[in-house]
mmCIF file of C-alpha atoms in Angstrom:
data_model
loop_
_atom_site.group_PDB
_atom_site.id
_atom_site.type_symbol
_atom_site.label_atom_id
_atom_site.label_comp_id
_atom_site.label_asym_id
_atom_site.label_seq_id
_atom_site.Cartn_x
_atom_site.Cartn_y
_atom_site.Cartn_z
ATOM 1 C CA UNK A 257 -6.642 62.233 -52.920
ATOM 2 C CA UNK A 258 -3.772 64.356 -54.170
ATOM 3 C CA UNK A 259 -0.323 63.681 -55.572
ATOM 4 C CA UNK A 260 2.028 66.643 -55.628
ATOM 5 C CA UNK A 261 5.494 66.673 -57.196
ATOM 6 C CA UNK A 262 8.267 69.074 -56.144
ATOM 7 C CA UNK A 263 11.512 69.164 -58.123
ATOM 8 C CA UNK A 264 14.881 70.859 -57.713
ATOM 9 C CA UNK A 265 18.155 70.948 -59.641
ATOM 10 C CA UNK A 266 18.759 67.268 -58.872
ATOM 11 C CA UNK A 267 15.939 66.505 -61.306
ATOM 12 C CA UNK A 268 18.002 67.978 -64.163
ATOM 13 C CA UNK A 269 21.095 66.184 -62.884
ATOM 14 C CA UNK A 270 19.117 62.919 -62.900
ATOM 15 C CA UNK A 271 18.899 63.499 -66.655
ATOM 16 C CA UNK A 272 22.660 64.262 -66.801
ATOM 17 C CA UNK A 273 22.181 67.889 -67.816
ATOM 18 C CA UNK A 274 25.168 70.169 -66.967
ATOM 19 C CA UNK A 275 23.355 72.364 -64.437
ATOM 20 C CA UNK A 276 25.699 72.203 -61.432
ATOM 21 C CA UNK A 277 27.392 75.406 -60.361
ATOM 22 C CA UNK A 278 30.812 74.075 -61.414
ATOM 23 C CA UNK A 279 29.419 73.020 -64.792
ATOM 24 C CA UNK A 280 28.301 76.583 -65.441
ATOM 25 C CA UNK A 281 31.611 78.122 -64.361
ATOM 26 C CA UNK A 282 33.642 75.618 -66.412
ATOM 27 C CA UNK A 283 31.781 76.475 -69.608
ATOM 28 C CA UNK A 284 31.949 80.218 -68.902
ATOM 29 C CA UNK A 285 35.734 79.991 -68.500
ATOM 30 C CA UNK A 286 35.963 78.176 -71.851
ATOM 31 C CA UNK A 287 33.765 80.756 -73.596
ATOM 32 C CA UNK A 288 35.851 83.543 -72.062
ATOM 33 C CA UNK A 289 39.184 82.057 -73.184
ATOM 34 C CA UNK A 290 38.380 80.718 -76.681
ATOM 35 C CA UNK A 291 37.611 82.611 -79.885
ATOM 36 C CA UNK A 292 34.822 81.103 -82.009
ATOM 37 C CA UNK A 293 34.193 82.080 -85.635
ATOM 38 C CA UNK A 294 32.018 79.083 -86.585
ATOM 39 C CA UNK A 295 29.374 77.081 -84.772
ATOM 40 C CA UNK A 296 30.779 74.975 -81.958
ATOM 41 C CA UNK A 297 30.661 71.199 -81.416
ATOM 42 C CA UNK A 298 30.068 69.535 -78.067
ATOM 43 C CA UNK A 299 33.710 68.474 -77.910
ATOM 44 C CA UNK A 300 35.033 71.982 -78.575
ATOM 45 C CA UNK A 301 32.903 73.517 -75.813
ATOM 46 C CA UNK A 302 32.871 70.721 -73.240
ATOM 47 C CA UNK A 303 36.179 69.031 -74.075
ATOM 48 C CA UNK A 304 38.388 71.648 -72.415
ATOM 49 C CA UNK A 305 37.795 72.884 -68.855
ATOM 50 C CA UNK A 306 34.608 70.869 -68.296
ATOM 51 C CA UNK A 307 36.166 67.554 -69.328
ATOM 52 C CA UNK A 308 39.328 68.099 -67.292
ATOM 53 C CA UNK A 309 37.379 68.999 -64.147
ATOM 54 C CA UNK A 310 34.338 66.738 -64.531
ATOM 55 C CA UNK A 311 35.466 63.646 -66.448
ATOM 56 C CA UNK A 312 32.826 61.379 -64.869
ATOM 57 C CA UNK A 313 29.951 63.704 -65.721
ATOM 58 C CA UNK A 314 31.404 64.311 -69.183
ATOM 59 C CA UNK A 315 31.257 60.564 -69.810
ATOM 60 C CA UNK A 316 27.654 60.382 -68.577
ATOM 61 C CA UNK A 317 26.632 63.126 -70.993
ATOM 62 C CA UNK A 318 28.259 61.220 -73.862
ATOM 63 C CA UNK A 319 26.480 58.022 -72.783
ATOM 64 C CA UNK A 320 23.052 59.633 -72.614
ATOM 65 C CA UNK A 321 23.094 62.185 -75.457
ATOM 66 C CA UNK A 322 23.959 62.130 -79.150
ATOM 67 C CA UNK A 323 26.813 64.555 -78.565
ATOM 68 C CA UNK A 324 28.039 64.246 -82.166
ATOM 69 C CA UNK A 325 24.831 66.015 -83.239
ATOM 70 C CA UNK A 326 25.045 68.812 -80.683
ATOM 71 C CA UNK A 327 26.015 72.173 -82.135
ATOM 72 C CA UNK A 328 26.135 75.473 -80.248
ATOM 73 C CA UNK A 329 25.634 78.785 -82.039
ATOM 74 C CA UNK A 330 28.938 80.665 -82.108
ATOM 75 C CA UNK A 331 27.026 83.946 -82.358
ATOM 76 C CA UNK A 332 25.228 83.222 -79.083
ATOM 77 C CA UNK A 333 28.488 82.172 -77.416
ATOM 78 C CA UNK A 334 30.076 85.431 -78.555
ATOM 79 C CA UNK A 335 27.189 87.312 -76.942
ATOM 80 C CA UNK A 336 27.862 85.491 -73.681
ATOM 81 C CA UNK A 337 31.580 86.265 -74.026
ATOM 82 C CA UNK A 338 30.816 89.987 -74.297
ATOM 83 C CA UNK A 339 28.717 89.864 -71.137
ATOM 84 C CA UNK A 340 31.499 88.077 -69.261
ATOM 85 C CA UNK A 341 34.102 90.725 -70.090
ATOM 86 C CA UNK A 342 32.661 93.345 -67.766
ATOM 87 C CA UNK A 343 30.778 91.339 -65.154
ATOM 88 C CA UNK A 344 32.434 91.744 -61.768
ATOM 89 C CA UNK A 345 30.478 88.971 -60.025
ATOM 90 C CA UNK A 346 31.596 86.449 -62.623
ATOM 91 C CA UNK A 347 35.220 87.629 -62.266
ATOM 92 C CA UNK A 348 34.880 86.997 -58.544
ATOM 93 C CA UNK A 349 33.109 83.627 -58.675
ATOM 94 C CA UNK A 350 35.449 82.042 -61.216
ATOM 95 C CA UNK A 351 38.350 82.484 -58.779
ATOM 96 C CA UNK A 352 36.653 81.232 -55.612
ATOM 97 C CA UNK A 353 37.608 77.566 -55.250
ATOM 98 C CA UNK A 354 35.522 76.917 -52.121
ATOM 99 C CA UNK A 355 32.167 77.020 -53.939
ATOM 100 C CA UNK A 356 30.923 73.492 -54.730
ATOM 101 C CA UNK A 357 27.138 73.854 -54.984
ATOM 102 C CA UNK A 358 24.500 76.471 -55.698
ATOM 103 C CA UNK A 359 23.922 76.637 -51.948
ATOM 104 C CA UNK A 360 27.605 77.535 -51.483
ATOM 105 C CA UNK A 361 27.105 80.124 -54.224
ATOM 106 C CA UNK A 362 24.338 81.752 -52.177
ATOM 107 C CA UNK A 363 26.521 81.674 -49.070
ATOM 108 C CA UNK A 364 29.299 83.451 -50.988
ATOM 109 C CA UNK A 365 26.905 86.224 -52.059
ATOM 110 C CA UNK A 366 25.897 86.685 -48.434
ATOM 111 C CA UNK A 367 29.558 86.723 -47.394
ATOM 112 C CA UNK A 368 30.434 89.456 -49.888
ATOM 113 C CA UNK A 369 27.464 91.593 -48.826
ATOM 114 C CA UNK A 370 28.333 91.195 -45.159
ATOM 115 C CA UNK A 371 31.982 92.015 -45.832
ATOM 116 C CA UNK A 372 30.964 95.236 -47.574
ATOM 117 C CA UNK A 373 28.771 96.059 -44.614
ATOM 118 C CA UNK A 374 31.652 95.404 -42.187
ATOM 119 C CA UNK A 375 33.945 97.595 -44.266
ATOM 120 C CA UNK A 376 31.532 100.518 -44.441
ATOM 121 C CA UNK A 377 30.587 100.303 -40.776
ATOM 122 C CA UNK A 378 34.133 99.975 -39.497
ATOM 123 C CA UNK A 379 35.429 102.614 -37.125
ATOM 124 C CA UNK A 380 37.776 103.969 -39.773
ATOM 125 C CA UNK A 381 35.138 104.713 -42.379
ATOM 126 C CA UNK A 382 32.538 105.872 -39.889
ATOM 127 C CA UNK A 383 35.004 108.521 -38.718
ATOM 128 C CA UNK A 384 35.726 109.450 -42.349
ATOM 129 C CA UNK A 385 39.436 108.590 -41.982
ATOM 130 C CA UNK A 386 39.935 106.989 -45.365
ATOM 131 C CA UNK A 387 43.497 105.829 -44.785
ATOM 132 C CA UNK A 388 45.505 102.793 -43.699
ATOM 133 C CA UNK A 389 43.406 100.289 -41.798
ATOM 134 C CA UNK A 390 44.014 96.566 -41.460
ATOM 135 C CA UNK A 391 42.045 95.566 -38.379
ATOM 136 C CA UNK A 392 38.803 94.796 -40.206
ATOM 137 C CA UNK A 393 38.597 91.060 -41.145
ATOM 138 C CA UNK A 394 37.831 91.497 -44.851
ATOM 139 C CA UNK A 395 39.354 90.470 -48.155
ATOM 140 C CA UNK A 396 40.543 93.711 -49.716
ATOM 141 C CA UNK A 397 41.214 92.041 -53.056
ATOM 142 C CA UNK A 398 37.483 91.327 -53.455
ATOM 143 C CA UNK A 399 36.550 94.955 -52.969
ATOM 144 C CA UNK A 400 39.262 96.187 -55.269
ATOM 145 C CA UNK A 401 37.871 93.795 -57.880
ATOM 146 C CA UNK A 402 34.348 95.144 -57.384
ATOM 147 C CA UNK A 403 35.654 98.694 -57.617
ATOM 148 C CA UNK A 404 34.483 99.606 -54.123
ATOM 149 C CA UNK A 405 37.897 100.579 -52.756
ATOM 150 C CA UNK A 406 41.304 101.554 -54.049
ATOM 151 C CA UNK A 407 44.163 99.715 -52.370
ATOM 152 C CA UNK A 408 47.753 100.892 -52.563
ATOM 153 C CA UNK A 409 50.990 100.033 -50.801
ATOM 154 C CA UNK A 410 53.645 102.703 -50.371
ATOM 155 C CA UNK A 411 55.610 101.890 -47.208
ATOM 156 C CA UNK A 412 52.136 101.646 -45.665
ATOM 157 C CA UNK A 413 48.905 99.999 -46.799
ATOM 158 C CA UNK A 414 46.516 102.680 -47.995
ATOM 159 C CA UNK A 415 42.808 102.089 -48.527
ATOM 160 C CA UNK A 416 40.702 104.763 -50.160
ATOM 161 C CA UNK A 417 37.175 105.050 -51.504
ATOM 162 C CA UNK A 418 36.754 106.009 -55.203
ATOM 163 C CA UNK A 419 35.500 109.565 -55.659
ATOM 164 C CA UNK A 420 32.221 108.443 -57.228
ATOM 165 C CA UNK A 421 31.278 106.907 -53.866
ATOM 166 C CA UNK A 422 32.163 109.990 -51.814
ATOM 167 C CA UNK A 423 29.701 112.727 -50.969
ATOM 168 C CA UNK A 424 32.116 115.605 -50.420
ATOM 169 C CA UNK A 425 29.401 118.027 -49.303
ATOM 170 C CA UNK A 426 28.161 115.702 -46.560
ATOM 171 C CA UNK A 427 31.623 114.216 -46.050
ATOM 172 C CA UNK A 428 30.356 110.650 -46.119
ATOM 173 C CA UNK A 429 30.353 107.501 -48.213
ATOM 174 C CA UNK A 430 27.511 106.923 -50.668
ATOM 175 C CA UNK A 431 26.601 103.484 -49.341
ATOM 176 C CA UNK A 432 23.421 103.201 -51.390
ATOM 177 C CA UNK A 433 25.360 103.861 -54.594
ATOM 178 C CA UNK A 434 27.833 101.117 -53.725
ATOM 179 C CA UNK A 435 25.136 98.517 -53.183
ATOM 180 C CA UNK A 436 23.209 99.768 -56.215
ATOM 181 C CA UNK A 437 26.231 99.119 -58.451
ATOM 182 C CA UNK A 438 26.721 95.697 -56.888
ATOM 183 C CA UNK A 439 23.051 94.908 -57.534
ATOM 184 C CA UNK A 440 23.232 96.030 -61.173
ATOM 185 C CA UNK A 441 26.255 93.813 -61.767
ATOM 186 C CA UNK A 442 24.513 90.900 -60.043
ATOM 187 C CA UNK A 443 21.411 91.269 -62.235
ATOM 188 C CA UNK A 444 23.696 91.189 -65.278
ATOM 189 C CA UNK A 445 25.196 87.971 -63.879
ATOM 190 C CA UNK A 446 21.673 86.487 -63.768
ATOM 191 C CA UNK A 447 21.283 87.419 -67.453
ATOM 192 C CA UNK A 448 24.501 85.486 -68.186
ATOM 193 C CA UNK A 449 23.116 82.460 -66.349
ATOM 194 C CA UNK A 450 19.872 82.695 -68.345
ATOM 195 C CA UNK A 451 21.909 82.694 -71.562
ATOM 196 C CA UNK A 452 23.838 79.613 -70.395
ATOM 197 C CA UNK A 453 20.656 77.658 -69.644
ATOM 198 C CA UNK A 454 19.021 78.826 -72.882
ATOM 199 C CA UNK A 455 21.919 78.667 -75.350
ATOM 200 C CA UNK A 456 23.892 75.740 -73.919
ATOM 201 C CA UNK A 457 21.841 73.467 -71.634
ATOM 202 C CA UNK A 458 18.615 73.620 -73.658
ATOM 203 C CA UNK A 459 20.449 72.348 -76.768
ATOM 204 C CA UNK A 460 20.703 68.911 -75.128
ATOM 205 C CA UNK A 461 16.937 68.271 -75.038
ATOM 206 C CA UNK A 462 16.596 67.270 -78.687
ATOM 207 C CA UNK A 463 19.550 64.877 -78.539
ATOM 208 C CA UNK A 464 18.738 62.596 -75.604
ATOM 209 C CA UNK A 465 19.262 58.950 -76.593
ATOM 210 C CA UNK A 466 16.492 57.412 -74.517
ATOM 211 C CA UNK A 467 13.681 59.258 -72.862
ATOM 212 C CA UNK A 468 12.853 58.075 -69.376
ATOM 213 C CA UNK A 469 9.209 57.007 -69.073
ATOM 214 C CA UNK A 470 7.629 58.468 -65.954
ATOM 215 C CA UNK A 471 3.907 58.785 -65.251
ATOM 216 C CA UNK A 472 3.758 62.518 -64.599
ATOM 217 C CA UNK A 473 0.116 62.490 -65.710
ATOM 218 C CA UNK A 474 -0.665 60.954 -62.319
ATOM 219 C CA UNK A 475 0.423 64.174 -60.594
ATOM 220 C CA UNK A 476 -2.288 66.644 -59.593
ATOM 221 C CA UNK A 477 0.141 69.504 -59.044
ATOM 222 C CA UNK A 478 3.787 70.086 -59.994
ATOM 223 C CA UNK A 479 6.072 72.678 -58.412
ATOM 224 C CA UNK A 480 9.651 73.203 -59.519
ATOM 225 C CA UNK A 481 12.551 75.244 -58.195
ATOM 226 C CA UNK A 482 14.295 74.765 -61.545
ATOM 227 C CA UNK A 483 14.541 77.428 -64.238
ATOM 228 C CA UNK A 484 14.768 74.907 -67.085
ATOM 229 C CA UNK A 485 11.985 73.390 -69.204
ATOM 230 C CA UNK A 486 12.929 69.748 -68.599
ATOM 231 C CA UNK A 487 9.448 68.577 -67.568
ATOM 232 C CA UNK A 488 7.990 70.029 -70.750
ATOM 233 C CA UNK A 489 10.764 69.058 -73.160
ATOM 234 C CA UNK A 490 11.518 65.555 -71.863
ATOM 235 C CA UNK A 491 8.007 64.473 -70.832
ATOM 236 C CA UNK A 492 5.597 66.746 -72.724
ATOM 237 C CA UNK A 493 4.112 67.923 -69.434
ATOM 238 C CA UNK A 494 1.659 70.717 -70.116
ATOM 239 C CA UNK A 495 3.255 74.046 -69.189
ATOM 240 C CA UNK A 496 0.092 75.164 -67.424
ATOM 241 C CA UNK A 497 0.505 72.308 -64.946
ATOM 242 C CA UNK A 498 3.980 73.403 -63.817
ATOM 243 C CA UNK A 499 4.494 76.158 -61.254
ATOM 244 C CA UNK A 500 7.965 77.717 -61.543
ATOM 245 C CA UNK A 501 8.640 78.914 -58.008
ATOM 246 C CA UNK A 502 11.922 80.646 -58.902
ATOM 247 C CA UNK A 503 11.038 81.819 -62.390
ATOM 248 C CA UNK A 504 12.044 80.363 -65.733
ATOM 249 C CA UNK A 505 14.433 80.946 -68.593
ATOM 250 C CA UNK A 506 13.533 82.721 -71.801
ATOM 251 C CA UNK A 507 15.223 83.092 -75.179
ATOM 252 C CA UNK A 508 14.465 86.788 -74.817
ATOM 253 C CA UNK A 509 16.604 87.801 -71.845
ATOM 254 C CA UNK A 510 14.280 90.715 -71.133
ATOM 255 C CA UNK A 511 11.467 88.217 -70.452
ATOM 256 C CA UNK A 512 13.376 85.829 -68.149
ATOM 257 C CA UNK A 513 12.422 86.090 -64.486
ATOM 258 C CA UNK A 514 15.058 84.013 -62.708
ATOM 259 C CA UNK A 515 15.165 84.313 -58.937
ATOM 260 C CA UNK A 516 18.766 83.915 -57.803
ATOM 261 C CA UNK A 517 20.094 85.271 -54.548
ATOM 262 C CA UNK A 518 19.965 84.928 -50.779
ATOM 263 C CA UNK A 519 17.159 84.252 -48.335
ATOM 264 C CA UNK A 520 17.895 87.218 -46.092
ATOM 265 C CA UNK A 521 20.229 90.184 -45.638
ATOM 266 C CA UNK A 522 21.614 91.786 -42.493
ATOM 267 C CA UNK A 523 20.093 94.768 -40.701
ATOM 268 C CA UNK A 524 22.883 97.072 -41.899
ATOM 269 C CA UNK A 525 22.212 96.160 -45.529
ATOM 270 C CA UNK A 526 18.470 96.595 -45.076
ATOM 271 C CA UNK A 527 19.143 100.134 -43.899
ATOM 272 C CA UNK A 528 20.382 101.030 -47.386
ATOM 273 C CA UNK A 529 17.438 99.087 -48.904
ATOM 274 C CA UNK A 530 19.658 96.683 -50.874
ATOM 275 C CA UNK A 531 16.897 94.078 -51.185
ATOM 276 C CA UNK A 532 17.866 93.337 -54.804
ATOM 277 C CA UNK A 533 19.902 90.327 -53.657
ATOM 278 C CA UNK A 534 17.036 88.626 -51.791
ATOM 279 C CA UNK A 535 14.811 85.964 -53.289
ATOM 280 C CA UNK A 536 11.646 87.380 -51.720
ATOM 281 C CA UNK A 537 12.225 90.807 -53.316
ATOM 282 C CA UNK A 538 13.078 89.301 -56.700
ATOM 283 C CA UNK A 539 10.007 87.025 -56.701
ATOM 284 C CA UNK A 540 7.676 90.006 -56.468
ATOM 285 C CA UNK A 541 9.729 92.293 -58.719
ATOM 286 C CA UNK A 542 9.948 89.647 -61.455
ATOM 287 C CA UNK A 543 6.352 88.412 -61.177
ATOM 288 C CA UNK A 544 7.402 84.928 -60.091
ATOM 289 C CA UNK A 545 5.861 84.986 -56.613
ATOM 290 C CA UNK A 546 3.782 81.898 -57.310
ATOM 291 C CA UNK A 547 1.393 80.252 -54.895
ATOM 292 C CA UNK A 548 2.684 77.121 -53.217
ATOM 293 C CA UNK A 549 0.623 74.298 -51.655
ATOM 294 C CA UNK A 550 -2.601 75.020 -49.795
ATOM 295 C CA UNK A 551 -2.303 74.265 -46.105
ATOM 296 C CA UNK A 552 -5.478 73.387 -44.175
ATOM 297 C CA UNK A 553 -6.308 76.344 -41.944
ATOM 298 C CA UNK A 554 -7.391 74.157 -39.057
ATOM 299 C CA UNK A 555 -6.405 70.765 -37.736
ATOM 300 C CA UNK A 556 -9.075 68.469 -39.136
ATOM 301 C CA UNK A 557 -9.961 64.823 -39.503
ATOM 302 C CA UNK A 558 -11.131 63.372 -42.780
ATOM 303 C CA UNK A 559 -8.532 65.076 -44.952
ATOM 304 C CA UNK A 560 -7.995 63.195 -48.213
ATOM 305 C CA UNK A 561 -4.520 61.699 -48.402
ATOM 306 C CA UNK A 562 -1.919 63.934 -50.011
ATOM 307 C CA UNK A 563 1.494 62.612 -50.986
ATOM 308 C CA UNK A 564 4.343 65.031 -51.652
ATOM 309 C CA UNK A 565 7.029 63.588 -53.921
ATOM 310 C CA UNK A 566 10.350 65.438 -53.777
ATOM 311 C CA UNK A 567 12.905 64.856 -56.522
ATOM 312 C CA UNK A 568 16.218 66.655 -56.658
ATOM 313 C CA UNK A 569 15.692 69.259 -53.959
ATOM 314 C CA UNK A 570 18.329 69.670 -51.247
ATOM 315 C CA UNK A 571 15.786 70.674 -48.536
ATOM 316 C CA UNK A 572 18.305 73.251 -47.400
ATOM 317 C CA UNK A 573 17.584 76.295 -45.226
ATOM 318 C CA UNK A 574 17.625 78.535 -48.313
ATOM 319 C CA UNK A 575 14.100 77.256 -49.066
ATOM 320 C CA UNK A 576 13.040 76.845 -45.447
ATOM 321 C CA UNK A 577 9.637 78.520 -45.935
ATOM 322 C CA UNK A 578 8.588 75.883 -48.463
ATOM 323 C CA UNK A 579 9.855 72.947 -46.391
ATOM 324 C CA UNK A 580 8.024 74.351 -43.364
ATOM 325 C CA UNK A 581 4.779 74.370 -45.340
ATOM 326 C CA UNK A 582 5.076 70.659 -46.149
ATOM 327 C CA UNK A 583 5.404 69.721 -42.493
ATOM 328 C CA UNK A 584 2.611 72.115 -41.490
ATOM 329 C CA UNK A 585 0.385 70.297 -43.958
ATOM 330 C CA UNK A 586 1.212 66.927 -42.385
ATOM 331 C CA UNK A 587 0.696 68.292 -38.881
ATOM 332 C CA UNK A 588 -2.802 69.555 -39.716
ATOM 333 C CA UNK A 589 -3.865 66.205 -41.176
ATOM 334 C CA UNK A 590 -5.132 64.454 -38.045
ATOM 335 C CA UNK A 591 -6.153 61.434 -40.093
ATOM 336 C CA UNK A 592 -2.376 60.924 -40.482
ATOM 337 C CA UNK A 593 -2.541 59.629 -44.055
ATOM 338 C CA UNK A 594 -0.679 62.428 -45.833
ATOM 339 C CA UNK A 595 3.052 61.925 -46.239
ATOM 340 C CA UNK A 596 6.318 63.121 -47.776
ATOM 341 C CA UNK A 597 8.350 60.879 -50.080
ATOM 342 C CA UNK A 598 11.921 62.063 -50.666
ATOM 343 C CA UNK A 599 13.930 60.551 -53.518
ATOM 344 C CA UNK A 600 17.723 60.444 -53.079
ATOM 345 C CA UNK A 601 20.531 59.952 -55.587
ATOM 346 C CA UNK A 602 22.909 57.984 -53.344
ATOM 347 C CA UNK A 603 23.577 57.364 -49.661
ATOM 348 C CA UNK A 604 25.535 60.584 -49.224
ATOM 349 C CA UNK A 605 22.705 62.549 -50.831
ATOM 350 C CA UNK A 606 20.212 60.900 -48.468
ATOM 351 C CA UNK A 607 22.335 61.800 -45.450
ATOM 352 C CA UNK A 608 22.710 65.407 -46.630
ATOM 353 C CA UNK A 609 18.970 65.811 -47.140
ATOM 354 C CA UNK A 610 18.236 64.358 -43.711
ATOM 355 C CA UNK A 611 20.791 66.630 -42.040
ATOM 356 C CA UNK A 612 19.314 69.633 -43.841
ATOM 357 C CA UNK A 613 15.876 68.694 -42.533
ATOM 358 C CA UNK A 614 17.148 68.407 -38.969
ATOM 359 C CA UNK A 615 18.659 71.891 -39.295
ATOM 360 C CA UNK A 616 15.298 73.543 -40.040
ATOM 361 C CA UNK A 617 12.551 71.243 -38.681
ATOM 362 C CA UNK A 618 12.130 70.202 -35.050
ATOM 363 C CA UNK A 619 13.874 66.854 -34.552
ATOM 364 C CA UNK A 620 10.867 65.354 -32.736
ATOM 365 C CA UNK A 621 8.604 66.073 -35.702
ATOM 366 C CA UNK A 622 11.026 64.412 -38.133
ATOM 367 C CA UNK A 623 11.505 61.392 -35.886
ATOM 368 C CA UNK A 624 7.772 60.886 -35.325
ATOM 369 C CA UNK A 625 6.849 61.398 -38.994
ATOM 370 C CA UNK A 626 9.497 58.893 -40.041
ATOM 371 C CA UNK A 627 8.389 56.389 -37.390
ATOM 372 C CA UNK A 628 4.825 56.607 -38.717
ATOM 373 C CA UNK A 629 6.119 56.205 -42.311
ATOM 374 C CA UNK A 630 4.794 59.651 -43.144
ATOM 375 C CA UNK A 631 8.314 60.785 -44.016
ATOM 376 C CA UNK A 632 10.301 58.249 -45.994
ATOM 377 C CA UNK A 633 13.205 58.047 -48.441
ATOM 378 C CA UNK A 634 13.379 56.190 -51.765
ATOM 379 C CA UNK A 635 16.350 55.524 -54.056
ATOM 380 C CA UNK A 636 16.025 57.651 -57.199
ATOM 381 C CA UNK A 637 15.587 55.592 -60.339
ATOM 382 C CA UNK A 638 12.962 55.232 -63.047
ATOM 383 C CA UNK A 639 11.387 52.083 -61.611
ATOM 384 C CA UNK A 640 11.079 53.453 -58.090
ATOM 385 C CA UNK A 641 9.602 56.734 -59.299
ATOM 386 C CA UNK A 642 6.881 54.953 -61.264
ATOM 387 C CA UNK A 643 6.165 52.543 -58.405
ATOM 388 C CA UNK A 644 5.686 55.435 -55.993
ATOM 389 C CA UNK A 645 3.648 57.537 -58.424
ATOM 390 C CA UNK A 646 1.263 54.652 -59.135
ATOM 391 C CA UNK A 647 0.601 53.728 -55.499
ATOM 392 C CA UNK A 648 -3.016 53.835 -54.428
ATOM 393 C CA UNK A 649 -3.860 56.711 -52.118
ATOM 394 C CA UNK A 650 -6.703 56.838 -49.626
ATOM 395 C CA UNK A 651 -9.700 58.965 -50.432
ATOM 396 C CA UNK A 652 -12.301 60.083 -47.944
ATOM 397 C CA UNK A 653 -15.678 61.681 -48.310
ATOM 398 C CA UNK A 654 -16.115 64.513 -45.901
ATOM 399 C CA UNK A 655 -17.843 67.850 -45.875
ATOM 400 C CA UNK A 656 -15.382 69.170 -43.344
ATOM 401 C CA UNK A 657 -12.317 69.826 -45.456
ATOM 402 C CA UNK A 658 -11.442 73.416 -44.662
ATOM 403 C CA UNK A 659 -8.870 75.579 -46.492
#
């Protein structure tokens, strides 16, 4: 018998913490624009851009937290402000209106990398003719912002590569240097995000009005894709029981190991070894390549029932390897008792999760698992969580459980 919990960013949002992509950008814009010489109240930090763009969520925060008691260190906000001044990825993201979620954020990173690859592999640059060229479908403004090209207009559109990226002896572009600078700026962006979660979001923990009571002690294993310490701070869950699959925040930025990036890069980008943007590279580099669930090596009968509870994870293709493992586990349980319980926030969220599953798991597997009630959806609220967590699970005695 095993009960395993898996959480994503929706778990923090269930507690009305400002951890959406747009929440982060809204607060960064405020920090960038406002000068602070004393510690900052909730209203001063969240009452500008955040409130105007996210009135509903602003109200929920006020309903659930003692916002009058929340104070943010102006010294820490000034530190964030300094980091924002020179970060090119932040300058790009704050002006891209099409990004709604962290998944969209990952897609935008991939788009920028692919656009750079298209630019550098275009016929013009391959032939070393660094001059007017408008047939490549790229956004030149982006690359001017990142300092990768110089764009001028003097009767004709002129595109040139900065001298630091030109190898005059070999008469070629220093592609590795370009991607190396992009990677350095992106790692600095991750440091900014760590500071936001540490210096802004974490301040809310001590001021929650009513703590939700959930029986996390009934869980045998807990895996989270979150960087925050919500399970520990809200529910006193022992830190040793939580596996942070994508790293976790730290007050000391040098000790944070956040994994933030894309699932894969194109062949052209691999050729210059720009793996810095991939999650799999970061997980090993940052010592956050944690073990996930154990999958039975062989299809066996007599496997004790295992229930996977998923709260706040999108089940999107960006974490396909983990979702695959859950369904492999169910497939190898011939006793057919193990199951996946997915909590959803509202009907739209349920539909999105189901569509994401269909995009990465064979439709016949999903249909059959759902028909057998081995894959089911539950409305996310405190009562339903506790009811599911406390359900009796089947336990078998068998000497043939093989891992």
